[in-house]
Each structure stands twice: as structure tokens, then as C-alpha cells.
Amino acid sequence: MDYKDTLLLPTTKFEMRGNLINNEPKRYASWDEKKVYEKMKKNRKDAQSFTLHDGPPYANGHTHIGHALNKILKDIIIKHNYFSGKSVRFTPGWDCHGLPIEQQVEKKLGGKQKKELLETAKIRELCRAHASEFIDIQRDEFKKLGVIADWENPYVTMDYKFEANIYRTLCNVAKKGLLIERSKPVFWSWAERTALAEAEVEYENKESHSIFIAFELSDDAKSKLAVTGKAALVIWTTTPWTIPANTGISLNPNEEYVLTTTGYIVAKELFDSLKEQGVLSGEIKKSFHAKEFENLLAINPLNGRTSRIVLGEHVLMDSGTGCVHTAPGHGEDDYRIGLVYDLEVIMPVDETGCFDETVVGLGLIPNGESFVGRHIFKSNDELIEMMGESVLKVSKFTHSYPHCWRSHTPLIFRATKQWFISIDGTPKGEDKTLREIALNEVEKTLFFPESGKNRLRSMVENRPDWCISRQRDWGVPIAFFRVKATGEVLLDEKVLNFVAMIFEMHGSDAWYSMPTEQLLYPGSGYKADELEKVTDILDVWFDSGSTWYSVLKSRNYDAGEYQADLYLEGSDQHRGWFQSSMFLSTAVEHKAPYKMVLTHGFTVDEKGEKMSKSKGNVVAPDAVLKEYGSEILRLWVASSDYQGDLKISQNILKQSAENYRKLRNTFRIMLANINDLKAITPYNEMGELDKWILSEAKTVLDAVYKSFSNYNFVHGMSMLNNFIVNELSGIYIDITKDSLYCDAINDPRRTSSQSAMAIMTKSLLTLIAPILTYTADEIVEHLPAVIKAEREDIFDFIHESIEGVASTFDALYMNGAREKFFEIVDGLKKEKIIKNTLELVIVTESEKIAKMDKTAAEDWFVVSGIAHTEIIEELGKFEVEGDIFVIQKATKAKCPRCWKYQSKDEESTCERCSKVLNA
């Protein structure tokens, strides 16, 4: 008789292969059709809320692997909180203004010159169209990654209402007394003709001059210091082009300075070093305290103008001469010390990085006419030559230097009239400065990883005032009116509100397309021709930094609550979005916009190298989806340590695909084994191996859940994979095959194992659903009714811990015995003494084994018997905690149905199988 048809072999329509490439798009389309995001909101209507506020990607190109990492990680966290029972909100957004889009429009038009022929309104129209195109492209690409969000109602920073709220945020900052306009040196991109924020600055290598220049003391200064003959302060600089704008020389107030026998003055501490470098010769002739020089004058060797000697703590003794060339128009420290001593701020450099007419008008360069219109970097050598013998040493060196993030050209510090948020100003109604409030809020914020707190704290502690104005076309205008006669800026609340209302109806383009008469509040008290418009636009970091106001507080979106529970972006956003959001929120609301901040690293190749097209190591999300499907990419994200840089390559993706296959097949075998289960066996009626696996599962799955809740996905996935490979697949699924296949369909032993599998399937399903949502939803379609009940899809489930388990199974003892047993079995198989373990019985006097159900003990070792009789033929022996286990061949015949050696002869079925067949 063929007994195969009498076995209850596993059966399921859940496929072994996921066919993800073809099936994922269909499933996402069905989610779209069913409006799954709305369903998720409805399912958790009155539950505790969880808000993840999306940091907006830039609408300027296709998504790359960094975008995929970011959005998938957000999606996993949102879904984890959803399956934990929370009411989640995820409103995706896009950053739409700024330089990169304007540059793309320039390229399409054929360069800056052709762009400059167009009116601002037309340029803005082209920029708006460009951003709109890529919002649609990126939205589709994000959806393909399995990301569920409020895609039908995203926030877009160029939407009319949004622009109005960006402007309102600016007005609120002004109302708090934190908005100031002043001439101050800022990072200036002469290539892009605009000021830059610190977050827009990148550091690259640049070759610069190293030049030591002597500034002779004035006769009056020499007289007051009682020196005769040559006496010149030696300064060191790497920017000879700034010498025309010099108005001071800074000394350290706590240092001693020395005059050499050759007539030069430097800090005493640096004297020996300067002699070694060949800058100075001679010996020390006389010493002075720095304070003796304060407010004396020296003579600029380039133009004969006076340079006042001032004292500043910023003068360091680690290099240079201890005498710092000070041009308040060209440096932050120079500017600050200039304010203290009222030094003149000279700015002879125009927006393109060329000298302007100032060099002639103020006599900054002899015969300055030939320098007007010449680029500063092309003027260095001639300026050095013009200073003649006053130049003591010239060399060149390569060093890290600030560059523009878009054009990659070296930046300059250039004093221009700009708008700033005063970081050390005190918001109205507060007794702490904005910096102090922000620092307090940093301390209250939870960071993942914890090191993010120190990083943001350091940046908040050290950042200068925030320059928020830009001299470009595409952005939200700083839409203020200035009184022509006085230069005063109108900050009347009714005037500002009227402009905001116009923006809400017509967009901020109205500032350029509508005349002042239409933009001005009728009751302002001014005539249109008495006013002029401020033409600067806002820094794009102001746009994204104010999204908490526009999205979470305006109620234009169903986006969750302010403060957001979580902000999540790459680690570079400590200097960008995290910081700009913090300062705007603390300026207006006096608290952080977020309760938690999570940062991830950058994507690199298998060797840890940065991805670039030239290296050919770029991994594009679209290519991964076409070859593997998004589930593999999502599993890669969850299984990678996002706290550092994340490696990705073909080999790594293949490993992720293999891990996915193991996970999928584990679910498949459990689904196949529980397909005919009608009711869950109560825990207290289960067999001890079933109790054991549920106890193990509870411990592990609870730990995984806790790890996921702390956003430590890599640790959680590692624990989960170990459990699946070892205890679940490696032991339990293997040892329950005999019962599941061979026992009667309703045998308590069989339904007990099925129940354990059903309970684990349900708990595992909701645990991995945030990561492998497609697969989890597919599994739901193949669940037996005993688990699925009335649920329609995966989004109708909520994660529940396995409860009520209390196994007395001695796992440590039994695992030790099993491991030692299989070590011997491996040898027996190699020697071809046996083919499988069912040919064996184990003889032992172990009390722990004796207390077990006999069949359960057999199943644990997958043998045909556990005996306490005398040993017939010893094939091997091992010891556990003093108990001896002897392995020997089974003496009974092989059952033709279950293959256990428990039959009287090879033609007869064993007692158990006979009962099943007769029934």
C-alpha cells in the first residue's frame, strides 16, 4: 500500500517564490485603490497619536539610493507605530525653491546671460514648472518602494498657502524682535552671486598664498612706545586680495610682543618659530605688553592708509605672527572686533568677485583703475609685487577651504547688507536668548543615536547669527516695504497680514507681478510711490525650517501634532534642517519642533567608498526594483546599521534576497502546516515542546519588538533571524513534522503544534509587517480563518505579544543534549552507519528525560525511542550535567508510513499509524 496519501502533508497556495518584481506593483495599486492610508487613520481613530514630520527632499531630479534609504526607514517607523496600535500621520513634502532649481532653468535657457534677459516673474514660472515635474516623478518612485503616506495631500513649499505661511513665520520672527538688517561679512558665492548659509558650504582643497607683510608703525606710535628707527608689525595672511580693505591689526591682549634688532614686531611666543621659518632674523631688542599698542596706528604698505592696532581674544598663538590683519568687511572675527573699536568696514569687491570703483574712490590700490573689474583671485600676485620690500616671505600651500555647494568654486567673505536672525537676541516675552532657549530644548530632545545630541548642541553653541537673505529669483521674497525717504522697513502687523493674504490667494509670485498699489494695505498711511520693495528672497533653509508651522500648526494638512514625535534625516542635517527647524520653532514658540531626532548615515559601496558615476559603483533604486523588488531593498534597510554609513552592492543585495527567501519559506511552511486548523488549543493543554517554543518565541519576539520600538532595527532583525534559523526552523519545525504529518487530523498532539505555529505566525506577521508589508499582506490572503477572522488585509491587524506562557522545559539542558547528540550523528552518517536519526534510540537514566512525555522526548532528538533498558550495541555516548546518554540502533522494524522504527515487521504499520488508519 502507498501510505503517502494517508499523510497530512503541508498544503498552501502561498508561493515559495515571491515574484516580487511583478506582484509588488499590483499590490500597491490595490492599496491605492482601497485608500489604505485613510483606512489606517480610520482604524486608529481614537488611539494615541504618532507624528513623523517629513524632512522635504528637493524636487530636482530622480530619487537616488539615499532617498530610498530615508523614505523606507521613515515608512518602517510609521508602520511599526501603526501596528503597535497608534494613530499615525505621515504627510510627505517637497522643498521647491532655491538655487539648484534656478540653475537647472538657467541650463535649459542656455546660461546666465540669457536668463538675465527674462523678467523675474517669467524665471519663477519656469522654476515652478521644473519643480512640479519632479514632484510627480519622485512621488511615483517613492510609492514603488512600498511607502504609504498621504500622497494625495502632500506639502509642497511652493503652494500658495504654504508660501503664505513661510512668510508668516518670517513676520512672527520679526514680531519677536529677532529679525535684523545690517552690513556684515557672510559667505559669498561670487559664481552664483548670492550669500550662502553655513549649511550650503562645503570644504575642498585649494592652493593659497602664505604671505608675511610688515606694517610700519606711525611716527606718533613710535614716539609713544619710545622706539626709533624701523619698527613694523608683521602680519600673516592667505588672502593678499583683502589687504586693500585692511583697517586694523589685532593683537592678543594677554601676550607679550617683541621688537627685533632688524625692526620687526611679533608675539614673543612665536619669535623662535618665525626665525626657523626664515621670516625674521636678528635678536630681541625690546619687549612690550600688548596693551601698550592699543589704538596706536600702523601704515598699510599697499596704499599708505592707517591701520588701527586693536586687542582681541580671537588672536591665537598656534601659527602666524600674533598680529592679525583685520579687514571687517572680509571676516567674521574681523567684523566683531571692528564693532568693538568702530573700525571702518570697507568693501571694494562686487557680487561677481571683482574689484569695483571703491579701490579708486578710496585710494585702496595705487593706480586702482587697472584693477576695477578684475577678479580678486587674479590680483594676488600683482598686489604682492606692489608692496615691495614690506613683503618678508611668500609661499604657496594647499589647505581645506570653503567652497560653494553648487558651483564648487572657492567662497569669499564679503560684507553686504543682509537680513539676519539674531541668535543671541532675546525673543519678546522671554528672559533667555534664542541660543539659550535652543540649547535647553536640545537637552530635552531624545536622539538616535545619542551622539546626535552633542553634535547639535555644539552647532547651536557656536553658530553665528543666521543670514536668511539671498540675492536670487526663485524663493519666497522677504516681502517688506521700505520707506524711500528714511530707509525704515514697515513691520506694521496689518501691512504684513495683507501681504500674507495676497500670497495665500495668488502665491508669492504676486510680489513681482503686482504693483505696490495692489500689495499695500489700504490703511497703511503711505502712498505707493513713497515705498520700495525689498527684493531679497529667503534662504531655502528658512523654507524647510518653517515646515513645522506650515504643516503641523496651520491645520492646512491632517499631518499630526506639533511638537512632532520624530524628525528623521541624514546626519548632515544637524547643520541643516534639524538646526534651522530648531531656531525657527524656538524663536516663535520657544520650544523645539520635535521630541525625538533620528539620524542615519550615507550610502556607500561594498568597500565603503562614496558612490559616483565615474567609479561605476552607483546603485540606483530603480535598478534594484527591476532585479529584486522593493522588499529586498526594505529588508536591506532594516538589516543595516543606519547609525553609520550603509554599504550596498550586488553582493549585499543578493544576501538580502537570500535572507528574504528564508523568511518567506518559514512563513510558507507554517502556513502549510496550519491550513486545516479550526481552533487554537489553550496553552495549558499544549504539549511541552509547543509550550517551550512559545516561551522561546515570546522572549525573542518581545525583545525584537522592544528593539524596533527603540529604532534599533539591525539588532532586532539579527535576533529575529537567529530565532528563525535556530529554534524555529532548525529545531521546532523539524521535530513537529512527525506529529503534523502522521497523527490524525484532530489529534490533540497535532492541533497543539498547529496552535503554537498559528500563534507564532500571527505575532511574527505583525512584527515584520512594517518592513515586508507586501509580503505580510500576501500572507494574510493565505491565513486560515482561525487567525484571519474577519480581517480584510494586513492593515486590519495589530501587534500582540504572546501571552500566558510559562514553560518548565529546561532549554539549556535539552539544547546541550541535542547538540552533543547531533555531533555524534554527523560522524555516524559520514561513516555510513546510519542514513537518518530515526534508525536510532537513546538509552539514558536522565531524570529530566524521564519526566518528559515519551513521544516529546523522541521528537526532540528525532529518534525512534528513548529507553531505560540495557545497552545492546553502543554507537556513541555523551554526557550532560552528569547524565549519560548512549546511542544505539533501533531494534524494531521501520514503519512504512511514518518511518519510525516502532513496527513489529516492515510490512506492518506502527501502533500509532494503525490507529490513525483504522479511524
mmCIF file of C-alpha atoms in Angstrom, residues 147-401:
data_model
loop_
_atom_site.group_PDB
_atom_site.id
_atom_site.type_symbol
_atom_site.label_atom_id
_atom_site.label_comp_id
_atom_site.label_asym_id
_atom_site.label_seq_id
_atom_site.Cartn_x
_atom_site.Cartn_y
_atom_site.Cartn_z
ATOM 1 C CA VAL A 147 5.938 53.731 1.188
ATOM 2 C CA ILE A 148 2.443 54.517 2.444
ATOM 3 C CA ALA A 149 1.737 58.175 3.125
ATOM 4 C CA ASP A 150 -0.775 60.925 2.476
ATOM 5 C CA TRP A 151 0.336 61.100 -1.157
ATOM 6 C CA GLU A 152 -2.875 62.827 -2.231
ATOM 7 C CA ASN A 153 -2.268 65.752 0.149
ATOM 8 C CA PRO A 154 1.495 66.301 0.312
ATOM 9 C CA TYR A 155 3.010 69.567 1.414
ATOM 10 C CA VAL A 156 4.783 71.480 -1.314
ATOM 11 C CA THR A 157 6.723 74.593 -0.286
ATOM 12 C CA MET A 158 5.750 76.468 -3.460
ATOM 13 C CA ASP A 159 1.988 76.010 -2.914
ATOM 14 C CA TYR A 160 0.296 79.365 -2.361
ATOM 15 C CA LYS A 161 -0.917 78.686 1.190
ATOM 16 C CA PHE A 162 2.460 77.240 2.077
ATOM 17 C CA GLU A 163 4.350 80.289 0.783
ATOM 18 C CA ALA A 164 2.000 82.492 2.795
ATOM 19 C CA ASN A 165 2.846 80.507 5.943
ATOM 20 C CA ILE A 166 6.592 80.682 5.277
ATOM 21 C CA TYR A 167 6.149 84.445 5.069
ATOM 22 C CA ARG A 168 4.020 84.461 8.246
ATOM 23 C CA THR A 169 6.836 82.618 10.053
ATOM 24 C CA LEU A 170 9.216 85.376 8.949
ATOM 25 C CA CYS A 171 6.778 88.006 10.232
ATOM 26 C CA ASN A 172 6.491 86.155 13.564
ATOM 27 C CA VAL A 173 10.277 86.177 13.922
ATOM 28 C CA ALA A 174 10.215 89.915 13.238
ATOM 29 C CA LYS A 175 7.457 90.426 15.857
ATOM 30 C CA LYS A 176 9.686 88.654 18.395
ATOM 31 C CA GLY A 177 12.349 91.301 17.747
ATOM 32 C CA LEU A 178 14.849 88.799 16.344
ATOM 33 C CA LEU A 179 14.994 89.970 12.714
ATOM 34 C CA ILE A 180 17.767 92.449 11.980
ATOM 35 C CA GLU A 181 19.197 94.006 8.813
ATOM 36 C CA ARG A 182 22.822 95.007 8.761
ATOM 37 C CA SER A 183 26.017 95.036 6.755
ATOM 38 C CA LYS A 184 28.053 92.062 7.830
ATOM 39 C CA PRO A 185 30.523 89.710 6.157
ATOM 40 C CA VAL A 186 28.904 86.486 5.047
ATOM 41 C CA PHE A 187 29.947 83.529 2.936
ATOM 42 C CA TRP A 188 29.533 84.826 -0.594
ATOM 43 C CA SER A 189 29.452 82.770 -3.778
ATOM 44 C CA TRP A 190 30.773 85.083 -6.493
ATOM 45 C CA ALA A 191 29.980 82.374 -9.068
ATOM 46 C CA GLU A 192 26.293 82.295 -8.031
ATOM 47 C CA ARG A 193 26.176 85.963 -6.915
ATOM 48 C CA THR A 194 24.489 85.238 -3.608
ATOM 49 C CA ALA A 195 25.073 84.903 0.109
ATOM 50 C CA LEU A 196 25.214 81.345 1.465
ATOM 51 C CA ALA A 197 24.275 79.849 4.812
ATOM 52 C CA GLU A 198 26.751 77.647 6.664
ATOM 53 C CA ALA A 199 24.761 74.573 5.639
ATOM 54 C CA GLU A 200 25.440 75.431 1.987
ATOM 55 C CA VAL A 201 29.220 75.484 2.452
ATOM 56 C CA GLU A 202 31.427 72.533 1.576
ATOM 57 C CA TYR A 203 35.149 72.231 2.214
ATOM 58 C CA GLU A 204 37.540 71.299 -0.586
ATOM 59 C CA ASN A 205 41.273 71.687 -1.097
ATOM 60 C CA LYS A 206 42.559 75.000 -2.503
ATOM 61 C CA GLU A 207 46.017 76.398 -3.168
ATOM 62 C CA SER A 208 46.556 79.738 -1.427
ATOM 63 C CA HIS A 209 49.349 82.209 -0.840
ATOM 64 C CA SER A 210 51.114 82.332 2.521
ATOM 65 C CA ILE A 211 52.425 85.870 2.904
ATOM 66 C CA PHE A 212 54.137 87.797 5.725
ATOM 67 C CA ILE A 213 53.793 91.601 5.428
ATOM 68 C CA ALA A 214 55.320 94.370 7.557
ATOM 69 C CA PHE A 215 53.113 97.330 8.597
ATOM 70 C CA GLU A 216 55.389 100.193 9.731
ATOM 71 C CA LEU A 217 54.260 101.961 12.924
ATOM 72 C CA SER A 218 53.273 105.616 12.518
ATOM 73 C CA ASP A 219 55.682 108.232 13.849
ATOM 74 C CA ASP A 220 53.224 109.018 16.662
ATOM 75 C CA ALA A 221 53.072 105.336 17.617
ATOM 76 C CA LYS A 222 56.858 105.043 17.672
ATOM 77 C CA SER A 223 57.069 108.120 19.873
ATOM 78 C CA LYS A 224 54.542 106.722 22.384
ATOM 79 C CA LEU A 225 56.407 103.407 22.506
ATOM 80 C CA ALA A 226 59.782 105.161 22.770
ATOM 81 C CA VAL A 227 61.288 103.415 19.757
ATOM 82 C CA THR A 228 63.378 104.871 16.978
ATOM 83 C CA GLY A 229 64.253 103.648 13.542
ATOM 84 C CA LYS A 230 62.405 100.834 11.828
ATOM 85 C CA ALA A 231 59.529 99.295 13.806
ATOM 86 C CA ALA A 232 56.905 97.313 11.866
ATOM 87 C CA LEU A 233 54.186 94.872 12.933
ATOM 88 C CA VAL A 234 54.367 91.662 10.879
ATOM 89 C CA ILE A 235 51.055 90.161 9.818
ATOM 90 C CA TRP A 236 50.457 86.816 8.101
ATOM 91 C CA THR A 237 47.625 86.247 5.626
ATOM 92 C CA THR A 238 46.494 83.749 2.996
ATOM 93 C CA THR A 239 44.343 86.337 1.173
ATOM 94 C CA PRO A 240 46.536 89.127 -0.247
ATOM 95 C CA TRP A 241 43.467 90.485 -2.107
ATOM 96 C CA THR A 242 41.983 91.601 1.251
ATOM 97 C CA ILE A 243 44.936 93.909 2.104
ATOM 98 C CA PRO A 244 43.313 96.889 0.307
ATOM 99 C CA ALA A 245 40.376 96.673 2.778
ATOM 100 C CA ASN A 246 42.583 96.485 5.902
ATOM 101 C CA THR A 247 41.584 98.894 8.661
ATOM 102 C CA GLY A 248 43.167 97.237 11.686
ATOM 103 C CA ILE A 249 45.739 94.868 13.177
ATOM 104 C CA SER A 250 44.622 92.676 16.078
ATOM 105 C CA LEU A 251 46.941 91.606 18.927
ATOM 106 C CA ASN A 252 46.216 89.174 21.753
ATOM 107 C CA PRO A 253 45.603 91.262 24.914
ATOM 108 C CA ASN A 254 47.343 88.701 27.162
ATOM 109 C CA GLU A 255 50.562 88.272 25.174
ATOM 110 C CA GLU A 256 53.976 89.892 25.135
ATOM 111 C CA TYR A 257 55.314 91.312 21.876
ATOM 112 C CA VAL A 258 58.936 91.835 20.906
ATOM 113 C CA LEU A 259 60.814 94.252 18.621
ATOM 114 C CA THR A 260 63.742 92.623 16.817
ATOM 115 C CA THR A 261 67.107 94.206 16.072
ATOM 116 C CA THR A 262 66.034 94.157 12.408
ATOM 117 C CA GLY A 263 62.975 96.313 13.194
ATOM 118 C CA TYR A 264 60.052 93.866 13.206
ATOM 119 C CA ILE A 265 57.391 93.282 15.883
ATOM 120 C CA VAL A 266 55.787 89.849 16.563
ATOM 121 C CA ALA A 267 54.418 87.881 19.508
ATOM 122 C CA LYS A 268 57.235 86.714 21.766
ATOM 123 C CA GLU A 269 55.833 83.176 21.837
ATOM 124 C CA LEU A 270 56.149 82.902 18.033
ATOM 125 C CA PHE A 271 59.529 84.606 17.640
ATOM 126 C CA ASP A 272 61.653 81.431 17.538
ATOM 127 C CA SER A 273 59.288 79.697 15.117
ATOM 128 C CA LEU A 274 59.356 82.690 12.742
ATOM 129 C CA LYS A 275 63.162 82.703 12.807
ATOM 130 C CA GLU A 276 63.204 78.999 11.931
ATOM 131 C CA GLN A 277 60.844 79.667 9.005
ATOM 132 C CA GLY A 278 63.180 82.371 7.705
ATOM 133 C CA VAL A 279 60.588 85.125 8.138
ATOM 134 C CA LEU A 280 62.708 87.028 10.697
ATOM 135 C CA SER A 281 66.365 87.441 11.581
ATOM 136 C CA GLY A 282 68.168 89.282 14.374
ATOM 137 C CA GLU A 283 67.578 89.142 18.099
ATOM 138 C CA ILE A 284 65.076 90.562 20.569
ATOM 139 C CA LYS A 285 65.761 94.235 21.131
ATOM 140 C CA LYS A 286 62.808 95.254 23.290
ATOM 141 C CA SER A 287 59.621 93.747 24.799
ATOM 142 C CA PHE A 288 56.120 95.253 25.140
ATOM 143 C CA HIS A 289 52.840 94.189 26.622
ATOM 144 C CA ALA A 290 50.074 94.041 24.012
ATOM 145 C CA LYS A 291 48.044 96.710 25.801
ATOM 146 C CA GLU A 292 50.789 99.272 25.104
ATOM 147 C CA PHE A 293 49.867 99.090 21.399
ATOM 148 C CA GLU A 294 46.102 99.561 21.798
ATOM 149 C CA ASN A 295 44.676 102.248 19.469
ATOM 150 C CA LEU A 296 48.072 103.169 18.009
ATOM 151 C CA LEU A 297 48.344 103.321 14.214
ATOM 152 C CA ALA A 298 50.380 101.437 11.635
ATOM 153 C CA ILE A 299 50.689 102.164 7.909
ATOM 154 C CA ASN A 300 49.330 99.849 5.202
ATOM 155 C CA PRO A 301 52.311 99.254 2.857
ATOM 156 C CA LEU A 302 49.988 98.868 -0.159
ATOM 157 C CA ASN A 303 48.168 102.189 -0.022
ATOM 158 C CA GLY A 304 49.597 104.259 2.833
ATOM 159 C CA ARG A 305 46.262 104.253 4.732
ATOM 160 C CA THR A 306 46.325 103.951 8.505
ATOM 161 C CA SER A 307 45.546 100.704 10.298
ATOM 162 C CA ARG A 308 44.494 100.873 13.945
ATOM 163 C CA ILE A 309 46.016 98.383 16.422
ATOM 164 C CA VAL A 310 43.288 96.637 18.452
ATOM 165 C CA LEU A 311 43.144 93.837 21.024
ATOM 166 C CA GLY A 312 41.131 90.641 20.579
ATOM 167 C CA GLU A 313 40.872 87.226 22.217
ATOM 168 C CA HIS A 314 40.463 85.641 18.763
ATOM 169 C CA VAL A 315 44.205 86.086 18.130
ATOM 170 C CA LEU A 316 45.789 82.664 18.679
ATOM 171 C CA MET A 317 49.381 81.601 19.204
ATOM 172 C CA ASP A 318 49.300 78.338 17.249
ATOM 173 C CA SER A 319 50.542 79.861 13.966
ATOM 174 C CA GLY A 320 51.141 83.178 12.205
ATOM 175 C CA THR A 321 52.813 86.076 13.977
ATOM 176 C CA GLY A 322 50.402 87.043 16.746
ATOM 177 C CA CYS A 323 49.494 90.158 14.716
ATOM 178 C CA VAL A 324 46.316 89.550 12.711
ATOM 179 C CA HIS A 325 45.455 91.516 9.571
ATOM 180 C CA THR A 326 41.927 92.829 10.189
ATOM 181 C CA ALA A 327 39.500 93.737 7.394
ATOM 182 C CA PRO A 328 35.998 93.939 8.950
ATOM 183 C CA GLY A 329 34.369 93.608 5.521
ATOM 184 C CA HIS A 330 36.061 90.259 4.896
ATOM 185 C CA GLY A 331 35.827 88.145 8.057
ATOM 186 C CA GLU A 332 33.588 87.221 10.992
ATOM 187 C CA ASP A 333 36.236 87.766 13.703
ATOM 188 C CA ASP A 334 37.398 90.941 11.948
ATOM 189 C CA TYR A 335 33.830 92.216 11.868
ATOM 190 C CA ARG A 336 33.226 91.504 15.564
ATOM 191 C CA ILE A 337 36.409 93.206 16.735
ATOM 192 C CA GLY A 338 35.634 96.037 14.324
ATOM 193 C CA LEU A 339 32.318 96.634 16.114
ATOM 194 C CA VAL A 340 34.173 96.941 19.446
ATOM 195 C CA TYR A 341 36.680 99.500 18.083
ATOM 196 C CA ASP A 342 34.421 101.140 15.483
ATOM 197 C CA LEU A 343 36.709 100.174 12.618
ATOM 198 C CA GLU A 344 35.631 101.227 9.150
ATOM 199 C CA VAL A 345 34.001 98.441 7.096
ATOM 200 C CA ILE A 346 35.397 98.712 3.581
ATOM 201 C CA MET A 347 34.010 96.532 0.798
ATOM 202 C CA PRO A 348 35.745 97.015 -2.568
ATOM 203 C CA VAL A 349 34.581 93.678 -4.059
ATOM 204 C CA ASP A 350 31.405 93.385 -6.145
ATOM 205 C CA GLU A 351 28.941 90.463 -6.336
ATOM 206 C CA THR A 352 30.968 88.731 -9.095
ATOM 207 C CA GLY A 353 34.174 88.653 -7.007
ATOM 208 C CA CYS A 354 35.825 91.549 -8.873
ATOM 209 C CA PHE A 355 37.244 94.795 -7.503
ATOM 210 C CA ASP A 356 34.861 97.726 -8.001
ATOM 211 C CA GLU A 357 35.281 101.519 -8.212
ATOM 212 C CA THR A 358 35.837 101.692 -4.440
ATOM 213 C CA VAL A 359 39.522 100.855 -4.953
ATOM 214 C CA VAL A 360 39.845 104.096 -6.919
ATOM 215 C CA GLY A 361 37.481 106.285 -4.889
ATOM 216 C CA LEU A 362 39.117 105.454 -1.529
ATOM 217 C CA GLY A 363 42.625 105.055 -2.935
ATOM 218 C CA LEU A 364 42.836 101.455 -1.739
ATOM 219 C CA ILE A 365 45.178 100.372 -4.556
ATOM 220 C CA PRO A 366 47.689 102.681 -6.296
ATOM 221 C CA ASN A 367 46.590 103.210 -9.911
ATOM 222 C CA GLY A 368 43.486 101.298 -8.991
ATOM 223 C CA GLU A 369 41.784 101.861 -12.375
ATOM 224 C CA SER A 370 43.543 98.810 -13.813
ATOM 225 C CA PHE A 371 42.098 96.641 -11.018
ATOM 226 C CA VAL A 372 38.450 97.671 -11.465
ATOM 227 C CA GLY A 373 36.556 94.691 -12.913
ATOM 228 C CA ARG A 374 39.471 92.320 -12.286
ATOM 229 C CA HIS A 375 38.758 89.148 -10.263
ATOM 230 C CA ILE A 376 40.297 89.241 -6.805
ATOM 231 C CA PHE A 377 41.953 85.804 -7.173
ATOM 232 C CA LYS A 378 43.730 87.057 -10.317
ATOM 233 C CA SER A 379 45.045 90.133 -8.494
ATOM 234 C CA ASN A 380 47.100 88.486 -5.740
ATOM 235 C CA ASP A 381 50.495 88.363 -7.453
ATOM 236 C CA GLU A 382 50.418 91.997 -8.604
ATOM 237 C CA LEU A 383 49.265 93.224 -5.163
ATOM 238 C CA ILE A 384 52.170 91.340 -3.533
ATOM 239 C CA GLU A 385 54.604 92.893 -6.017
ATOM 240 C CA MET A 386 53.242 96.387 -5.285
ATOM 241 C CA MET A 387 54.044 96.005 -1.562
ATOM 242 C CA GLY A 388 57.730 95.529 -2.400
ATOM 243 C CA GLU A 389 60.168 95.055 0.475
ATOM 244 C CA SER A 390 57.351 95.125 3.021
ATOM 245 C CA VAL A 391 56.642 91.547 1.967
ATOM 246 C CA LEU A 392 59.020 89.438 4.072
ATOM 247 C CA LYS A 393 58.177 85.975 2.722
ATOM 248 C CA VAL A 394 55.841 84.484 0.106
ATOM 249 C CA SER A 395 54.985 80.822 -0.486
ATOM 250 C CA LYS A 396 52.003 78.724 -1.502
ATOM 251 C CA PHE A 397 50.266 75.845 0.259
ATOM 252 C CA THR A 398 47.210 73.624 -0.182
ATOM 253 C CA HIS A 399 44.568 73.597 2.540
ATOM 254 C CA SER A 400 40.886 72.899 3.202
ATOM 255 C CA TYR A 401 38.896 75.940 2.113
#
